[in-house]
mmCIF file of C-alpha atoms in Angstrom:
data_model
loop_
_atom_site.group_PDB
_atom_site.id
_atom_site.type_symbol
_atom_site.label_atom_id
_atom_site.label_comp_id
_atom_site.label_asym_id
_atom_site.label_seq_id
_atom_site.Cartn_x
_atom_site.Cartn_y
_atom_site.Cartn_z
ATOM 1 C CA THR A 1 55.458 -21.072 -91.990
ATOM 2 C CA GLN A 2 51.990 -21.837 -93.843
ATOM 3 C CA ILE A 3 53.608 -20.928 -97.174
ATOM 4 C CA LEU A 4 56.716 -23.267 -96.734
ATOM 5 C CA VAL A 5 54.746 -26.028 -95.753
ATOM 6 C CA ASP A 6 52.011 -25.380 -98.943
ATOM 7 C CA ALA A 7 55.113 -25.344 -100.868
ATOM 8 C CA GLY A 8 55.433 -29.100 -99.288
ATOM 9 C CA ARG A 9 59.797 -27.225 -97.859
ATOM 10 C CA ARG A 10 58.124 -27.621 -94.451
ATOM 11 C CA ALA A 11 57.215 -30.484 -92.504
ATOM 12 C CA ARG A 12 52.960 -30.459 -91.205
ATOM 13 C CA ALA A 13 54.352 -31.054 -87.734
ATOM 14 C CA ASP A 14 56.852 -26.469 -87.958
ATOM 15 C CA ILE A 15 52.723 -25.455 -88.249
ATOM 16 C CA ILE A 16 51.802 -27.503 -85.054
ATOM 17 C CA GLU A 17 54.323 -25.860 -83.168
ATOM 18 C CA THR A 18 53.759 -22.731 -83.977
ATOM 19 C CA GLN A 19 50.002 -22.773 -83.788
ATOM 20 C CA ALA A 20 50.456 -24.353 -80.105
ATOM 21 C CA ALA A 21 52.742 -21.502 -79.220
ATOM 22 C CA ILE A 22 50.336 -19.193 -80.331
ATOM 23 C CA ALA A 23 47.919 -20.531 -78.428
ATOM 24 C CA GLU A 24 50.017 -20.866 -75.025
ATOM 25 C CA ARG A 25 50.827 -17.284 -75.542
ATOM 26 C CA GLN A 26 47.146 -16.223 -76.375
ATOM 27 C CA VAL A 27 46.670 -18.072 -72.655
ATOM 28 C CA ILE A 28 49.012 -15.965 -70.592
ATOM 29 C CA LEU A 29 47.736 -13.071 -72.569
ATOM 30 C CA THR A 30 44.301 -13.240 -71.271
ATOM 31 C CA SER A 31 45.594 -14.120 -67.935
ATOM 32 C CA ALA A 32 47.829 -11.121 -67.913
ATOM 33 C CA GLN A 33 44.766 -8.999 -68.938
ATOM 34 C CA ASN A 34 42.872 -10.321 -66.394
ATOM 35 C CA ASN A 35 45.468 -9.469 -63.823
ATOM 36 C CA LEU A 36 45.791 -5.759 -64.894
ATOM 37 C CA ALA A 37 41.969 -5.075 -64.590
ATOM 38 C CA ALA A 38 42.261 -6.477 -61.475
ATOM 39 C CA ALA A 39 44.963 -4.076 -60.399
ATOM 40 C CA GLN A 40 43.293 -0.828 -62.124
ATOM 41 C CA GLN A 41 40.505 -1.892 -59.733
ATOM 42 C CA GLN A 42 42.300 -1.820 -56.563
ATOM 43 C CA LEU A 43 43.717 1.358 -57.190
ATOM 44 C CA LEU A 44 40.642 2.909 -58.388
ATOM 45 C CA SER A 45 38.731 1.791 -54.714
ATOM 46 C CA GLN A 46 42.489 2.888 -52.806
ATOM 47 C CA LEU A 47 42.475 6.168 -54.522
ATOM 48 C CA ASP A 48 38.162 6.347 -54.055
ATOM 49 C CA ILE A 49 37.994 7.406 -57.196
ATOM 50 C CA ASP A 50 35.296 6.659 -60.021
ATOM 51 C CA THR A 51 35.716 2.629 -60.529
ATOM 52 C CA ASN A 52 34.333 3.675 -64.409
ATOM 53 C CA ILE A 53 38.025 5.725 -65.752
ATOM 54 C CA ILE A 54 40.171 3.514 -67.935
ATOM 55 C CA LEU A 55 43.682 3.933 -66.434
ATOM 56 C CA GLU A 56 46.121 3.714 -69.541
ATOM 57 C CA ALA A 57 49.557 3.282 -68.743
ATOM 58 C CA VAL A 58 52.455 5.297 -70.437
ATOM 59 C CA PRO A 59 55.641 4.761 -71.097
ATOM 60 C CA THR A 60 58.202 6.151 -68.373
ATOM 61 C CA GLU A 61 61.476 8.032 -68.353
ATOM 62 C CA ALA A 62 64.720 5.918 -67.872
ATOM 63 C CA LEU A 63 65.108 4.267 -64.151
ATOM 64 C CA PRO A 64 66.911 6.307 -61.933
ATOM 65 C CA PRO A 65 70.710 5.378 -61.430
ATOM 66 C CA LEU A 66 71.916 4.086 -58.206
ATOM 67 C CA PRO A 67 72.207 6.847 -55.564
ATOM 68 C CA GLU A 68 74.832 7.608 -53.495
ATOM 69 C CA LEU A 69 73.939 6.118 -50.020
ATOM 70 C CA ASN A 70 76.444 7.343 -47.188
ATOM 71 C CA LEU A 71 74.920 6.184 -43.920
ATOM 72 C CA ASP A 72 75.796 8.429 -41.832
ATOM 73 C CA THR A 73 74.305 11.590 -44.197
ATOM 74 C CA LEU A 74 70.858 9.525 -44.713
ATOM 75 C CA VAL A 75 70.482 9.499 -40.952
ATOM 76 C CA ASP A 76 70.804 12.774 -40.646
ATOM 77 C CA GLU A 77 68.312 13.355 -43.698
ATOM 78 C CA ALA A 78 65.932 10.710 -41.822
ATOM 79 C CA MET A 79 65.928 12.573 -38.594
ATOM 80 C CA LYS A 80 65.391 16.194 -40.042
ATOM 81 C CA ASN A 81 62.570 14.780 -41.816
ATOM 82 C CA GLN A 82 60.638 11.791 -39.668
ATOM 83 C CA PRO A 83 58.302 13.370 -37.556
ATOM 84 C CA GLU A 84 59.068 10.524 -34.831
ATOM 85 C CA PHE A 85 62.657 12.354 -34.545
ATOM 86 C CA LEU A 86 61.237 15.488 -34.622
ATOM 87 C CA GLN A 87 58.767 14.762 -31.862
ATOM 88 C CA ALA A 88 61.764 13.689 -29.993
ATOM 89 C CA GLN A 89 64.092 15.939 -29.756
ATOM 90 C CA LEU A 90 60.754 18.373 -28.896
ATOM 91 C CA THR A 91 60.398 15.995 -25.838
ATOM 92 C CA ILE A 92 63.670 16.651 -24.840
ATOM 93 C CA ASP A 93 64.034 20.182 -24.944
ATOM 94 C CA SER A 94 60.861 20.307 -22.906
ATOM 95 C CA ALA A 95 62.427 18.447 -20.117
ATOM 96 C CA LYS A 96 65.508 20.137 -20.385
ATOM 97 C CA GLU A 97 63.224 23.219 -19.478
ATOM 98 C CA SER A 98 61.641 21.496 -16.837
ATOM 99 C CA VAL A 99 64.704 20.575 -14.896
ATOM 100 C CA ILE A 100 65.709 24.004 -15.377
ATOM 101 C CA THR A 101 62.215 25.668 -13.646
ATOM 102 C CA ALA A 102 62.732 22.777 -10.679
ATOM 103 C CA GLU A 103 66.081 23.763 -9.578
ATOM 104 C CA ASN A 104 65.216 27.203 -9.536
ATOM 105 C CA ASP A 105 62.303 26.719 -7.610
ATOM 106 C CA ARG A 106 64.541 25.289 -4.326
ATOM 107 C CA LEU A 107 66.524 28.022 -4.621
ATOM 108 C CA TRP A 108 66.619 31.066 -2.262
ATOM 109 C CA SER A 109 63.868 33.855 -3.388
ATOM 110 C CA LEU A 110 65.500 37.142 -3.259
ATOM 111 C CA ASN A 111 62.258 39.272 -3.234
ATOM 112 C CA LEU A 112 62.246 43.643 -3.740
ATOM 113 C CA GLU A 113 59.188 45.269 -1.762
ATOM 114 C CA GLY A 114 58.468 48.346 -1.672
ATOM 115 C CA LYS A 115 55.843 50.010 0.117
ATOM 116 C CA TYR A 116 54.229 53.642 0.008
ATOM 117 C CA THR A 117 51.879 55.231 2.011
ATOM 118 C CA TYR A 118 49.679 58.672 2.146
ATOM 119 C CA GLN A 119 48.120 59.879 5.254
ATOM 120 C CA LEU A 120 45.954 63.368 5.873
ATOM 121 C CA ASP A 121 46.733 64.125 9.719
ATOM 122 C CA SER A 122 44.034 66.813 11.688
ATOM 123 C CA ASN A 123 46.140 69.276 11.015
ATOM 124 C CA ALA A 124 45.884 69.141 7.334
ATOM 125 C CA LEU A 125 49.105 68.320 7.220
ATOM 126 C CA ASP A 126 49.862 65.292 4.426
ATOM 127 C CA ARG A 127 52.341 62.661 5.468
ATOM 128 C CA GLN A 128 54.122 60.171 2.968
ATOM 129 C CA ASP A 129 56.020 57.121 3.865
ATOM 130 C CA TRP A 130 58.298 55.633 1.797
ATOM 131 C CA ASN A 131 59.464 51.822 2.430
ATOM 132 C CA ALA A 132 61.919 49.562 0.468
ATOM 133 C CA SER A 133 62.956 46.126 1.351
ATOM 134 C CA LEU A 134 65.235 43.234 0.191
ATOM 135 C CA ARG A 135 63.188 40.023 1.179
ATOM 136 C CA LEU A 136 65.814 36.709 1.194
ATOM 137 C CA SER A 137 64.039 33.572 1.967
ATOM 138 C CA GLN A 138 63.694 29.370 1.887
ATOM 139 C CA THR A 139 61.362 27.293 3.028
ATOM 140 C CA PHE A 140 62.823 24.670 4.821
ATOM 141 C CA GLY A 141 61.294 20.875 5.902
ATOM 142 C CA ASP A 142 59.565 20.737 2.387
ATOM 143 C CA PRO A 143 61.088 17.574 0.401
ATOM 144 C CA ASN A 144 58.551 18.709 -2.878
ATOM 145 C CA PRO A 145 61.112 21.236 -4.629
ATOM 146 C CA ASN A 146 64.279 18.450 -4.438
ATOM 147 C CA LEU A 147 61.862 15.409 -5.791
ATOM 148 C CA GLN A 148 60.582 17.759 -8.765
ATOM 149 C CA VAL A 149 63.834 18.058 -9.643
ATOM 150 C CA GLN A 150 64.641 14.263 -9.575
ATOM 151 C CA ARG A 151 61.618 13.722 -11.408
ATOM 152 C CA SER A 152 62.311 15.975 -14.161
ATOM 153 C CA ARG A 153 65.871 14.789 -14.230
ATOM 154 C CA THR A 154 64.731 11.046 -14.574
ATOM 155 C CA THR A 155 62.558 12.486 -17.235
ATOM 156 C CA LEU A 156 65.145 14.082 -19.320
ATOM 157 C CA GLU A 157 66.677 10.370 -19.213
ATOM 158 C CA GLN A 158 64.270 8.581 -20.860
ATOM 159 C CA ALA A 159 63.944 10.951 -23.158
ATOM 160 C CA GLU A 160 67.385 10.707 -24.527
ATOM 161 C CA ILE A 161 67.963 7.005 -23.749
ATOM 162 C CA SER A 162 64.103 6.734 -26.353
ATOM 163 C CA LEU A 163 66.192 8.947 -28.464
ATOM 164 C CA ARG A 164 69.425 7.107 -28.937
ATOM 165 C CA GLU A 165 66.735 3.685 -29.424
ATOM 166 C CA GLN A 166 65.361 5.145 -32.449
ATOM 167 C CA GLN A 167 68.314 6.321 -34.110
ATOM 168 C CA GLU A 168 70.336 3.038 -33.537
ATOM 169 C CA GLN A 169 67.014 1.443 -34.896
ATOM 170 C CA LEU A 170 67.211 4.017 -37.276
ATOM 171 C CA ARG A 171 70.638 3.289 -38.755
ATOM 172 C CA ILE A 172 69.485 -0.712 -38.887
ATOM 173 C CA ASP A 173 66.988 -0.014 -40.850
ATOM 174 C CA LEU A 174 68.717 2.444 -43.408
ATOM 175 C CA ALA A 175 71.482 0.163 -43.434
ATOM 176 C CA ASN A 176 68.266 -2.838 -44.431
ATOM 177 C CA ARG A 177 67.561 -0.316 -47.269
ATOM 178 C CA ILE A 178 70.749 0.758 -48.227
ATOM 179 C CA ARG A 179 71.427 -3.269 -48.818
ATOM 180 C CA ASP A 180 68.618 -3.990 -50.584
ATOM 181 C CA VAL A 181 68.560 -1.309 -53.010
ATOM 182 C CA GLN A 182 72.164 -1.695 -54.246
ATOM 183 C CA LEU A 183 71.086 -6.065 -54.277
ATOM 184 C CA GLN A 184 68.126 -4.748 -56.751
ATOM 185 C CA PHE A 185 70.448 -2.621 -58.318
ATOM 186 C CA GLN A 186 72.888 -5.621 -59.058
ATOM 187 C CA GLN A 187 69.694 -7.769 -60.358
ATOM 188 C CA LEU A 188 68.921 -5.609 -62.760
ATOM 189 C CA GLU A 189 72.075 -4.734 -64.492
ATOM 190 C CA LEU A 190 72.300 -8.266 -64.131
ATOM 191 C CA ALA A 191 69.180 -8.846 -66.070
ATOM 192 C CA ARG A 192 69.578 -6.592 -68.632
ATOM 193 C CA GLU A 193 72.773 -8.381 -69.204
ATOM 194 C CA SER A 194 70.929 -11.817 -69.589
ATOM 195 C CA GLU A 195 68.505 -10.085 -72.146
ATOM 196 C CA ARG A 196 70.948 -8.628 -74.229
ATOM 197 C CA LEU A 197 72.800 -12.286 -74.394
ATOM 198 C CA ALA A 198 69.009 -13.773 -74.887
ATOM 199 C CA GLN A 199 68.701 -11.629 -77.765
ATOM 200 C CA ILE A 200 71.662 -12.426 -79.438
ATOM 201 C CA ARG A 201 70.808 -15.863 -79.110
ATOM 202 C CA LEU A 202 67.578 -15.518 -81.112
ATOM 203 C CA ASP A 203 69.188 -13.583 -84.003
ATOM 204 C CA ASN A 204 71.377 -16.156 -84.127
ATOM 205 C CA GLU A 205 68.979 -18.919 -84.028
ATOM 206 C CA ARG A 206 66.433 -17.264 -86.337
ATOM 207 C CA GLU A 207 69.455 -17.076 -89.172
ATOM 208 C CA LYS A 208 69.980 -20.376 -88.835
ATOM 209 C CA PHE A 209 66.720 -21.286 -89.926
ATOM 210 C CA ARG A 210 66.909 -18.878 -92.783
ATOM 211 C CA LEU A 211 69.719 -20.623 -94.188
ATOM 212 C CA GLY A 212 67.921 -24.086 -93.330
ATOM 213 C CA ARG A 213 70.141 -25.152 -90.223
ATOM 214 C CA SER A 214 67.556 -24.901 -87.843
ATOM 215 C CA GLN A 215 64.065 -26.071 -86.643
ATOM 216 C CA LEU A 216 61.273 -23.968 -85.931
ATOM 217 C CA ASN A 217 61.064 -25.594 -82.917
ATOM 218 C CA ASP A 218 65.017 -24.293 -81.810
ATOM 219 C CA VAL A 219 63.503 -20.649 -82.694
ATOM 220 C CA ILE A 220 60.289 -21.268 -80.728
ATOM 221 C CA GLN A 221 61.745 -21.940 -77.656
ATOM 222 C CA GLN A 222 64.814 -19.410 -78.156
ATOM 223 C CA GLU A 223 61.703 -16.834 -78.403
ATOM 224 C CA ASN A 224 60.262 -18.345 -75.475
ATOM 225 C CA ALA A 225 63.346 -17.762 -73.469
ATOM 226 C CA LEU A 226 63.449 -14.239 -74.280
ATOM 227 C CA ILE A 227 60.140 -13.349 -73.473
ATOM 228 C CA SER A 228 61.255 -15.099 -69.632
ATOM 229 C CA VAL A 229 64.109 -13.168 -69.331
ATOM 230 C CA ARG A 230 62.070 -9.921 -70.471
ATOM 231 C CA SER A 231 59.762 -10.621 -67.736
ATOM 232 C CA ASN A 232 62.671 -11.001 -65.123
ATOM 233 C CA THR A 233 64.112 -7.573 -66.085
ATOM 234 C CA LEU A 234 60.419 -6.130 -65.543
ATOM 235 C CA SER A 235 60.709 -7.679 -62.295
ATOM 236 C CA ALA A 236 64.577 -6.697 -61.429
ATOM 237 C CA GLU A 237 63.242 -2.802 -62.407
ATOM 238 C CA ILE A 238 60.060 -3.332 -60.265
ATOM 239 C CA GLY A 239 61.666 -4.437 -57.294
ATOM 240 C CA TYR A 240 64.314 -1.401 -57.854
ATOM 241 C CA LEU A 241 61.808 0.914 -57.825
ATOM 242 C CA ASN A 242 60.112 -0.831 -54.902
ATOM 243 C CA SER A 243 63.433 -0.448 -53.160
ATOM 244 C CA LEU A 244 63.839 3.301 -53.633
ATOM 245 C CA THR A 245 60.119 3.791 -52.585
ATOM 246 C CA ASP A 246 61.204 1.793 -49.241
ATOM 247 C CA LEU A 247 64.341 4.326 -49.149
ATOM 248 C CA ASP A 248 62.563 7.546 -49.317
ATOM 249 C CA ALA A 249 59.972 6.159 -46.576
ATOM 250 C CA VAL A 250 62.528 5.714 -44.168
ATOM 251 C CA LEU A 251 63.876 8.183 -44.990
ATOM 252 C CA GLY A 252 60.658 10.717 -44.777
ATOM 253 C CA ARG A 253 60.849 12.351 -48.278
ATOM 254 C CA THR A 254 57.912 9.917 -49.821
ATOM 255 C CA LEU A 255 56.074 13.300 -50.574
ATOM 256 C CA GLN A 256 59.272 15.054 -52.186
ATOM 257 C CA ALA A 257 60.141 12.366 -54.142
ATOM 258 C CA TRP A 258 56.913 12.682 -55.631
ATOM 259 C CA ASN A 259 56.324 16.213 -55.959
ATOM 260 C CA VAL A 260 53.541 16.138 -53.856
ATOM 261 C CA LYS A 261 52.692 19.529 -51.946
ATOM 262 C CA VAL A 262 50.369 19.759 -49.231
ATOM 263 C CA MET A 263 48.482 22.550 -48.859
ATOM 264 C CA ILE A 264 47.312 23.861 -44.739
ATOM 265 C CA PRO A 265 44.316 26.471 -45.621
ATOM 266 C CA PRO A 266 44.932 29.655 -43.435
ATOM 267 C CA ILE A 267 43.409 29.514 -40.098
ATOM 268 C CA ASP A 268 40.630 32.407 -39.922
ATOM 269 C CA ALA A 269 41.282 35.228 -36.796
ATOM 270 C CA PRO A 270 38.117 34.818 -34.468
#
């Protein structure tokens, strides 16, 4: 542009437009660099590592495609992975055992009793006696066995109700996460299409400028529009990845998604 202005083929106002655009983008760049430095320090603080370490972003692979999102399948997976549901199932199993034990305690008791007696009499003769008997017994008038059965059954019912409520809430949470993933993916596709069209408009405006049928200010406007659209695309990509991360959290597979293995040290024998 400076060469064209010096040659008299462009107005000096054109170079001012270019300089103003460059200054504006330098301001945006400085702000972005400051935000990046702050985010790096926050990440280092959360990781509890040396804050003097310099983090460098590396290009990522292609974004994952939209996964298959079947609500019933995901509910089953979450119930197998989430510690809350595993603990709830253990509580129900324990309550069932308590009911069986309480019901057995109020049944009639049938015991086999045996007795052996060895005696040496005055004539130095051995005398041995063997006795065996069956004893059927029951305690009457004691309300504790029946009360214990009722308490154990009530505990079991409460545990089952609690599990059903957790399942209902899980279905609601997963339905929301599924809807969010689908929405974010749709927004990402729209943003990519918008970016493609913005690039075409910029290429057309540059060609018109080269042929002398457009002003430099028009080209700058299309460049700014493309930058804005690319920023929207990046935000859409981040939103889509965040929605997948939220879904993994509800499914209880965050460690699996990030290939994190938890090493449990062996317990030394006493």
